Amino acid sequence: MGTLAGHILPGSFFLFFGVWWGYCMLRSYYLCRREASFSGRIMKSGSRYRSVLLFNTSCSLSCCCCRKLPFEAILVVTSCTIGIIGEAVTGFEGGKFVHLGNGQHITMYFFFAVMGLCSILVHYRFTLPPDLDYVSALLAISVEGILFLYHLHGRTVMDVQVHIFLMYVVAASAVSGALEMTHKKNIIPALGRAFFTTLQGTWFIHVGFILYPPSWMSHWNETDHEQMMIITMVFTWHFAAVFLLFFMIGVMVCTRVKYMSKAQIVKTLDLKAARHGTSMNGIGLHGSNMDAEQTRNIIMDSDEDEL
């Protein structure tokens, strides 16, 4: 990662997954609230919401087996594999592996690939300890933090500063993930994980431009105290930017779900339940208390409203 591209690539991965998780969490949460209102129940603190580590994507292919593939987990494993290969190839010089930093990056990618693999096994219902996917994610985040902690020897003061900030975000991600694992019916820890993952991505990319600016950008004075104070302010601005981004996503998702018909809500939740077996959020026709008669009534009421 000792280049601009080496920071943009992993930063883009964290940014993409963080925003995607935030969108999926908010969409699932608001769908649960609408479904609860249809059946005349009061939803207390998102009691019908149940978080998951990774989300399945909707697939336009008609093949049933394709629709049930854990695309996100597969994407994680694939991305990490590409990262491992890239770091391994560029780590050699003169036939010897001389860039030890690449070895650290390979280690980090490996543990995130293990997280994706565990999620795939959980998806296909292998006999595994409960919450193994969350445990593997916490392991990967912990390893990332340890590698960053001992990645700073001999660096400039500003270099150490920006990486220390990154370690704070990694630690916050780990805490959020642990809370989410033990409080799956509360969306706040889940959103915390998505928030800090997104923040990690934006800051990763910005650190690349700070330490390895392109030729058309001015260089930072990495030993100047005033410029380090500016860096601190910029880091807090990332918090504000990510918060506003999630706020806008929440407004967009809430508005979209608000104008969905009752039939669409029920169908969407039932499809989610079908893809996740016993219902990933504790919702849908299989995971809720709604029987077939209630479902038919909701759909009939929706049809009457549309007429």
PDB file of C-alpha atoms in Angstrom, residues 16-231:
ATOM      1  CA  PHE A  16     -18.385   0.252  -1.478  1.00  0.00           C
ATOM      2  CA  PHE A  17     -19.220  -2.361   1.148  1.00  0.00           C
ATOM      3  CA  GLY A  18     -19.920   0.236   3.845  1.00  0.00           C
ATOM      4  CA  VAL A  19     -22.419   2.155   1.701  1.00  0.00           C
ATOM      5  CA  TRP A  20     -23.994  -1.079   0.465  1.00  0.00           C
ATOM      6  CA  TRP A  21     -24.425  -2.398   4.012  1.00  0.00           C
ATOM      7  CA  GLY A  22     -25.938   0.882   5.159  1.00  0.00           C
ATOM      8  CA  TYR A  23     -28.446   0.866   2.311  1.00  0.00           C
ATOM      9  CA  CYS A  24     -29.446  -2.775   2.904  1.00  0.00           C
ATOM     10  CA  MET A  25     -29.777  -2.298   6.666  1.00  0.00           C
ATOM     11  CA  LEU A  26     -31.965   0.782   6.330  1.00  0.00           C
ATOM     12  CA  ARG A  27     -34.107  -0.799   3.624  1.00  0.00           C
ATOM     13  CA  SER A  28     -34.664  -3.938   5.688  1.00  0.00           C
ATOM     14  CA  TYR A  29     -35.441  -1.867   8.790  1.00  0.00           C
ATOM     15  CA  TYR A  30     -38.042   0.344   7.098  1.00  0.00           C
ATOM     16  CA  LEU A  31     -39.619  -2.654   5.381  1.00  0.00           C
ATOM     17  CA  CYS A  32     -40.025  -4.254   8.810  1.00  0.00           C
ATOM     18  CA  ARG A  33     -41.680  -1.137  10.167  1.00  0.00           C
ATOM     19  CA  ARG A  34     -44.150  -0.992   7.277  1.00  0.00           C
ATOM     20  CA  GLU A  35     -44.966  -4.694   7.582  1.00  0.00           C
ATOM     21  CA  ALA A  36     -45.566  -4.265  11.310  1.00  0.00           C
ATOM     22  CA  SER A  37     -47.925  -1.347  10.689  1.00  0.00           C
ATOM     23  CA  PHE A  38     -49.942  -3.412   8.173  1.00  0.00           C
ATOM     24  CA  SER A  39     -50.574  -6.160  10.704  1.00  0.00           C
ATOM     25  CA  GLY A  40     -51.548  -3.713  13.449  1.00  0.00           C
ATOM     26  CA  ARG A  41     -48.521  -4.287  15.673  1.00  0.00           C
ATOM     27  CA  ILE A  42     -46.401  -1.634  17.333  1.00  0.00           C
ATOM     28  CA  MET A  43     -42.740  -1.985  16.480  1.00  0.00           C
ATOM     29  CA  LYS A  44     -40.613  -1.313  19.559  1.00  0.00           C
ATOM     30  CA  SER A  45     -37.050  -0.250  18.739  1.00  0.00           C
ATOM     31  CA  GLY A  46     -37.061  -2.255  15.540  1.00  0.00           C
ATOM     32  CA  SER A  47     -37.980  -5.470  17.383  1.00  0.00           C
ATOM     33  CA  ARG A  48     -38.861  -7.232  14.115  1.00  0.00           C
ATOM     34  CA  TYR A  49     -35.579  -6.236  12.490  1.00  0.00           C
ATOM     35  CA  ARG A  50     -32.713  -8.720  12.638  1.00  0.00           C
ATOM     36  CA  SER A  51     -29.306  -7.845  11.226  1.00  0.00           C
ATOM     37  CA  VAL A  52     -26.955 -10.063   9.245  1.00  0.00           C
ATOM     38  CA  LEU A  53     -23.268  -9.684   8.428  1.00  0.00           C
ATOM     39  CA  LEU A  54     -23.539  -9.827   4.636  1.00  0.00           C
ATOM     40  CA  PHE A  55     -26.488  -9.396   2.296  1.00  0.00           C
ATOM     41  CA  ASN A  56     -27.546 -11.341  -0.772  1.00  0.00           C
ATOM     42  CA  THR A  57     -28.053  -9.242  -3.880  1.00  0.00           C
ATOM     43  CA  SER A  58     -31.072  -9.502  -6.124  1.00  0.00           C
ATOM     44  CA  CYS A  59     -30.218 -11.264  -9.345  1.00  0.00           C
ATOM     45  CA  SER A  60     -31.981 -10.670 -12.620  1.00  0.00           C
ATOM     46  CA  LEU A  61     -31.195 -14.153 -13.824  1.00  0.00           C
ATOM     47  CA  SER A  62     -34.178 -16.463 -13.944  1.00  0.00           C
ATOM     48  CA  CYS A  63     -32.212 -19.432 -12.664  1.00  0.00           C
ATOM     49  CA  CYS A  64     -33.273 -20.183  -9.099  1.00  0.00           C
ATOM     50  CA  CYS A  65     -29.803 -21.365  -8.059  1.00  0.00           C
ATOM     51  CA  CYS A  66     -28.288 -18.084  -9.308  1.00  0.00           C
ATOM     52  CA  ARG A  67     -30.726 -16.027  -7.256  1.00  0.00           C
ATOM     53  CA  LYS A  68     -29.717 -17.903  -4.115  1.00  0.00           C
ATOM     54  CA  LEU A  69     -25.962 -17.474  -4.535  1.00  0.00           C
ATOM     55  CA  PRO A  70     -24.238 -15.468  -1.747  1.00  0.00           C
ATOM     56  CA  PHE A  71     -22.924 -12.888  -4.213  1.00  0.00           C
ATOM     57  CA  GLU A  72     -21.588 -10.478  -1.605  1.00  0.00           C
ATOM     58  CA  ALA A  73     -19.563 -13.133   0.210  1.00  0.00           C
ATOM     59  CA  ILE A  74     -18.249 -14.399  -3.129  1.00  0.00           C
ATOM     60  CA  LEU A  75     -17.291 -10.827  -4.060  1.00  0.00           C
ATOM     61  CA  VAL A  76     -15.382 -10.454  -0.783  1.00  0.00           C
ATOM     62  CA  VAL A  77     -13.425 -13.666  -1.390  1.00  0.00           C
ATOM     63  CA  THR A  78     -12.750 -12.727  -5.024  1.00  0.00           C
ATOM     64  CA  SER A  79     -11.602  -9.196  -4.166  1.00  0.00           C
ATOM     65  CA  CYS A  80      -9.279 -10.442  -1.433  1.00  0.00           C
ATOM     66  CA  THR A  81      -7.857 -13.096  -3.751  1.00  0.00           C
ATOM     67  CA  ILE A  82      -7.083 -10.432  -6.352  1.00  0.00           C
ATOM     68  CA  GLY A  83      -5.438  -8.317  -3.643  1.00  0.00           C
ATOM     69  CA  ILE A  84      -3.320 -11.252  -2.445  1.00  0.00           C
ATOM     70  CA  ILE A  85      -2.148 -12.051  -5.970  1.00  0.00           C
ATOM     71  CA  GLY A  86      -1.337  -8.399  -6.687  1.00  0.00           C
ATOM     72  CA  GLU A  87       0.651  -7.957  -3.478  1.00  0.00           C
ATOM     73  CA  ALA A  88       2.488 -11.256  -3.997  1.00  0.00           C
ATOM     74  CA  VAL A  89       3.503 -10.400  -7.560  1.00  0.00           C
ATOM     75  CA  THR A  90       4.730  -6.897  -6.693  1.00  0.00           C
ATOM     76  CA  GLY A  91       6.461  -8.095  -3.521  1.00  0.00           C
ATOM     77  CA  PHE A  92       9.208  -9.900  -5.435  1.00  0.00           C
ATOM     78  CA  GLU A  93      12.344  -8.192  -6.680  1.00  0.00           C
ATOM     79  CA  GLY A  94      15.209 -10.059  -8.271  1.00  0.00           C
ATOM     80  CA  GLY A  95      13.521 -13.368  -7.566  1.00  0.00           C
ATOM     81  CA  LYS A  96      13.260 -12.680  -3.827  1.00  0.00           C
ATOM     82  CA  PHE A  97      10.338 -11.492  -1.711  1.00  0.00           C
ATOM     83  CA  VAL A  98      11.818  -8.268  -0.356  1.00  0.00           C
ATOM     84  CA  HIS A  99       8.812  -5.996   0.283  1.00  0.00           C
ATOM     85  CA  LEU A 100       7.705  -7.103   3.752  1.00  0.00           C
ATOM     86  CA  GLY A 101       4.905  -4.531   3.735  1.00  0.00           C
ATOM     87  CA  ASN A 102       3.313  -6.543   0.952  1.00  0.00           C
ATOM     88  CA  GLY A 103       3.435  -9.557   3.239  1.00  0.00           C
ATOM     89  CA  GLN A 104       1.440  -7.650   5.844  1.00  0.00           C
ATOM     90  CA  HIS A 105      -1.122  -6.666   3.232  1.00  0.00           C
ATOM     91  CA  ILE A 106      -1.403 -10.275   2.060  1.00  0.00           C
ATOM     92  CA  THR A 107      -2.071 -11.295   5.663  1.00  0.00           C
ATOM     93  CA  MET A 108      -4.837  -8.694   5.988  1.00  0.00           C
ATOM     94  CA  TYR A 109      -6.480  -9.765   2.720  1.00  0.00           C
ATOM     95  CA  PHE A 110      -6.280 -13.414   3.799  1.00  0.00           C
ATOM     96  CA  PHE A 111      -8.260 -12.853   6.996  1.00  0.00           C
ATOM     97  CA  PHE A 112     -10.967 -10.910   5.171  1.00  0.00           C
ATOM     98  CA  ALA A 113     -11.138 -13.759   2.651  1.00  0.00           C
ATOM     99  CA  VAL A 114     -11.670 -16.136   5.587  1.00  0.00           C
ATOM    100  CA  MET A 115     -14.554 -13.899   6.681  1.00  0.00           C
ATOM    101  CA  GLY A 116     -16.123 -14.224   3.236  1.00  0.00           C
ATOM    102  CA  LEU A 117     -15.602 -17.988   3.241  1.00  0.00           C
ATOM    103  CA  CYS A 118     -17.276 -18.331   6.652  1.00  0.00           C
ATOM    104  CA  SER A 119     -20.222 -16.295   5.372  1.00  0.00           C
ATOM    105  CA  ILE A 120     -20.550 -18.664   2.414  1.00  0.00           C
ATOM    106  CA  LEU A 121     -20.559 -21.675   4.753  1.00  0.00           C
ATOM    107  CA  VAL A 122     -23.190 -20.024   6.966  1.00  0.00           C
ATOM    108  CA  HIS A 123     -25.296 -19.239   3.893  1.00  0.00           C
ATOM    109  CA  TYR A 124     -25.339 -22.901   2.875  1.00  0.00           C
ATOM    110  CA  ARG A 125     -26.163 -23.959   6.459  1.00  0.00           C
ATOM    111  CA  PHE A 126     -23.074 -25.970   7.289  1.00  0.00           C
ATOM    112  CA  THR A 127     -22.993 -27.187  10.873  1.00  0.00           C
ATOM    113  CA  LEU A 128     -20.981 -24.387  12.454  1.00  0.00           C
ATOM    114  CA  PRO A 129     -20.806 -22.604  15.815  1.00  0.00           C
ATOM    115  CA  PRO A 130     -23.340 -19.765  16.083  1.00  0.00           C
ATOM    116  CA  ASP A 131     -22.279 -16.341  14.764  1.00  0.00           C
ATOM    117  CA  LEU A 132     -19.105 -17.735  13.210  1.00  0.00           C
ATOM    118  CA  ASP A 133     -19.411 -15.208  10.383  1.00  0.00           C
ATOM    119  CA  TYR A 134     -19.385 -12.336  12.888  1.00  0.00           C
ATOM    120  CA  VAL A 135     -16.488 -13.871  14.814  1.00  0.00           C
ATOM    121  CA  SER A 136     -14.455 -14.226  11.611  1.00  0.00           C
ATOM    122  CA  ALA A 137     -15.214 -10.587  10.736  1.00  0.00           C
ATOM    123  CA  LEU A 138     -14.062  -9.428  14.178  1.00  0.00           C
ATOM    124  CA  LEU A 139     -10.918 -11.532  13.766  1.00  0.00           C
ATOM    125  CA  ALA A 140     -10.175  -9.910  10.394  1.00  0.00           C
ATOM    126  CA  ILE A 141     -10.704  -6.399  11.779  1.00  0.00           C
ATOM    127  CA  SER A 142      -8.517  -7.163  14.815  1.00  0.00           C
ATOM    128  CA  VAL A 143      -5.705  -8.461  12.614  1.00  0.00           C
ATOM    129  CA  GLU A 144      -5.972  -5.336  10.457  1.00  0.00           C
ATOM    130  CA  GLY A 145      -5.610  -3.145  13.547  1.00  0.00           C
ATOM    131  CA  ILE A 146      -2.588  -5.087  14.825  1.00  0.00           C
ATOM    132  CA  LEU A 147      -0.879  -4.878  11.437  1.00  0.00           C
ATOM    133  CA  PHE A 148      -1.429  -1.114  11.275  1.00  0.00           C
ATOM    134  CA  LEU A 149      -0.147  -0.669  14.837  1.00  0.00           C
ATOM    135  CA  TYR A 150       3.236  -2.176  13.924  1.00  0.00           C
ATOM    136  CA  HIS A 151       3.299  -0.654  10.442  1.00  0.00           C
ATOM    137  CA  LEU A 152       4.512   2.783  11.523  1.00  0.00           C
ATOM    138  CA  HIS A 153       8.122   2.350  12.663  1.00  0.00           C
ATOM    139  CA  GLY A 154      10.406   4.985  11.168  1.00  0.00           C
ATOM    140  CA  ARG A 155       7.554   6.971   9.572  1.00  0.00           C
ATOM    141  CA  THR A 156       7.140  10.752   9.657  1.00  0.00           C
ATOM    142  CA  VAL A 157       4.966  12.312  12.341  1.00  0.00           C
ATOM    143  CA  MET A 158       2.108  13.038   9.916  1.00  0.00           C
ATOM    144  CA  ASP A 159       2.323   9.525   8.475  1.00  0.00           C
ATOM    145  CA  VAL A 160       1.942   8.110  11.975  1.00  0.00           C
ATOM    146  CA  GLN A 161      -0.909  10.531  12.705  1.00  0.00           C
ATOM    147  CA  VAL A 162      -3.069   9.578   9.713  1.00  0.00           C
ATOM    148  CA  HIS A 163      -2.569   5.876  10.399  1.00  0.00           C
ATOM    149  CA  ILE A 164      -3.408   6.314  14.098  1.00  0.00           C
ATOM    150  CA  PHE A 165      -6.687   7.919  13.013  1.00  0.00           C
ATOM    151  CA  LEU A 166      -7.277   4.903  10.795  1.00  0.00           C
ATOM    152  CA  MET A 167      -6.669   2.602  13.758  1.00  0.00           C
ATOM    153  CA  TYR A 168      -9.316   4.492  15.747  1.00  0.00           C
ATOM    154  CA  VAL A 169     -11.819   3.802  12.969  1.00  0.00           C
ATOM    155  CA  VAL A 170     -10.807   0.133  12.817  1.00  0.00           C
ATOM    156  CA  ALA A 171     -11.309  -0.163  16.591  1.00  0.00           C
ATOM    157  CA  ALA A 172     -14.733   1.494  16.316  1.00  0.00           C
ATOM    158  CA  SER A 173     -15.662  -0.969  13.562  1.00  0.00           C
ATOM    159  CA  ALA A 174     -14.691  -3.881  15.809  1.00  0.00           C
ATOM    160  CA  VAL A 175     -16.740  -2.547  18.733  1.00  0.00           C
ATOM    161  CA  SER A 176     -19.751  -1.948  16.477  1.00  0.00           C
ATOM    162  CA  GLY A 177     -19.469  -5.450  15.036  1.00  0.00           C
ATOM    163  CA  ALA A 178     -19.294  -7.013  18.500  1.00  0.00           C
ATOM    164  CA  LEU A 179     -22.359  -5.056  19.645  1.00  0.00           C
ATOM    165  CA  GLU A 180     -24.216  -6.001  16.482  1.00  0.00           C
ATOM    166  CA  MET A 181     -23.461  -9.681  17.053  1.00  0.00           C
ATOM    167  CA  THR A 182     -25.061  -9.533  20.511  1.00  0.00           C
ATOM    168  CA  HIS A 183     -27.894  -7.100  19.638  1.00  0.00           C
ATOM    169  CA  LYS A 184     -29.150  -8.232  16.248  1.00  0.00           C
ATOM    170  CA  LYS A 185     -32.596  -6.690  16.738  1.00  0.00           C
ATOM    171  CA  ASN A 186     -31.167  -3.188  17.161  1.00  0.00           C
ATOM    172  CA  ILE A 187     -30.196  -1.378  13.965  1.00  0.00           C
ATOM    173  CA  ILE A 188     -27.871   1.137  15.679  1.00  0.00           C
ATOM    174  CA  PRO A 189     -24.856  -1.215  16.126  1.00  0.00           C
ATOM    175  CA  ALA A 190     -25.343  -2.482  12.565  1.00  0.00           C
ATOM    176  CA  LEU A 191     -25.404   1.057  11.201  1.00  0.00           C
ATOM    177  CA  GLY A 192     -22.307   1.764  13.295  1.00  0.00           C
ATOM    178  CA  ARG A 193     -20.467  -1.042  11.516  1.00  0.00           C
ATOM    179  CA  ALA A 194     -21.559   0.283   8.125  1.00  0.00           C
ATOM    180  CA  PHE A 195     -20.703   3.870   9.118  1.00  0.00           C
ATOM    181  CA  PHE A 196     -17.173   3.105  10.300  1.00  0.00           C
ATOM    182  CA  THR A 197     -16.503   0.799   7.349  1.00  0.00           C
ATOM    183  CA  THR A 198     -17.458   3.645   5.006  1.00  0.00           C
ATOM    184  CA  LEU A 199     -15.354   6.085   7.029  1.00  0.00           C
ATOM    185  CA  GLN A 200     -12.430   3.692   6.821  1.00  0.00           C
ATOM    186  CA  GLY A 201     -12.797   3.672   3.042  1.00  0.00           C
ATOM    187  CA  THR A 202     -12.964   7.459   2.614  1.00  0.00           C
ATOM    188  CA  TRP A 203     -10.045   8.037   4.984  1.00  0.00           C
ATOM    189  CA  PHE A 204      -7.988   5.259   3.360  1.00  0.00           C
ATOM    190  CA  ILE A 205      -8.332   7.016   0.010  1.00  0.00           C
ATOM    191  CA  HIS A 206      -7.590  10.449   1.468  1.00  0.00           C
ATOM    192  CA  VAL A 207      -4.482   9.147   3.241  1.00  0.00           C
ATOM    193  CA  GLY A 208      -3.193   8.010  -0.143  1.00  0.00           C
ATOM    194  CA  PHE A 209      -3.517  11.552  -1.505  1.00  0.00           C
ATOM    195  CA  ILE A 210      -1.863  12.989   1.629  1.00  0.00           C
ATOM    196  CA  LEU A 211       1.175  10.709   1.649  1.00  0.00           C
ATOM    197  CA  TYR A 212       1.511  10.014  -2.078  1.00  0.00           C
ATOM    198  CA  PRO A 213       0.020  13.038  -3.874  1.00  0.00           C
ATOM    199  CA  PRO A 214      -0.021  12.983  -7.689  1.00  0.00           C
ATOM    200  CA  SER A 215       2.281  15.350  -9.560  1.00  0.00           C
ATOM    201  CA  TRP A 216      -0.393  18.030  -9.983  1.00  0.00           C
ATOM    202  CA  MET A 217      -1.008  18.302  -6.206  1.00  0.00           C
ATOM    203  CA  SER A 218       1.162  20.112  -3.671  1.00  0.00           C
ATOM    204  CA  HIS A 219       2.943  18.041  -1.020  1.00  0.00           C
ATOM    205  CA  TRP A 220       2.179  18.257   2.679  1.00  0.00           C
ATOM    206  CA  ASN A 221       4.908  19.190   5.144  1.00  0.00           C
ATOM    207  CA  GLU A 222       4.813  16.000   7.188  1.00  0.00           C
ATOM    208  CA  THR A 223       6.615  17.537  10.185  1.00  0.00           C
ATOM    209  CA  ASP A 224       4.718  20.837  10.450  1.00  0.00           C
ATOM    210  CA  HIS A 225       2.433  21.112  13.491  1.00  0.00           C
ATOM    211  CA  GLU A 226      -0.051  23.485  11.862  1.00  0.00           C
ATOM    212  CA  GLN A 227      -0.532  21.169   8.905  1.00  0.00           C
ATOM    213  CA  MET A 228      -1.050  18.286  11.307  1.00  0.00           C
ATOM    214  CA  MET A 229      -3.821  20.329  12.960  1.00  0.00           C
ATOM    215  CA  ILE A 230      -5.407  20.762   9.530  1.00  0.00           C
ATOM    216  CA  ILE A 231      -5.227  16.994   9.014  1.00  0.00           C
TER     217      ILE A 231
END
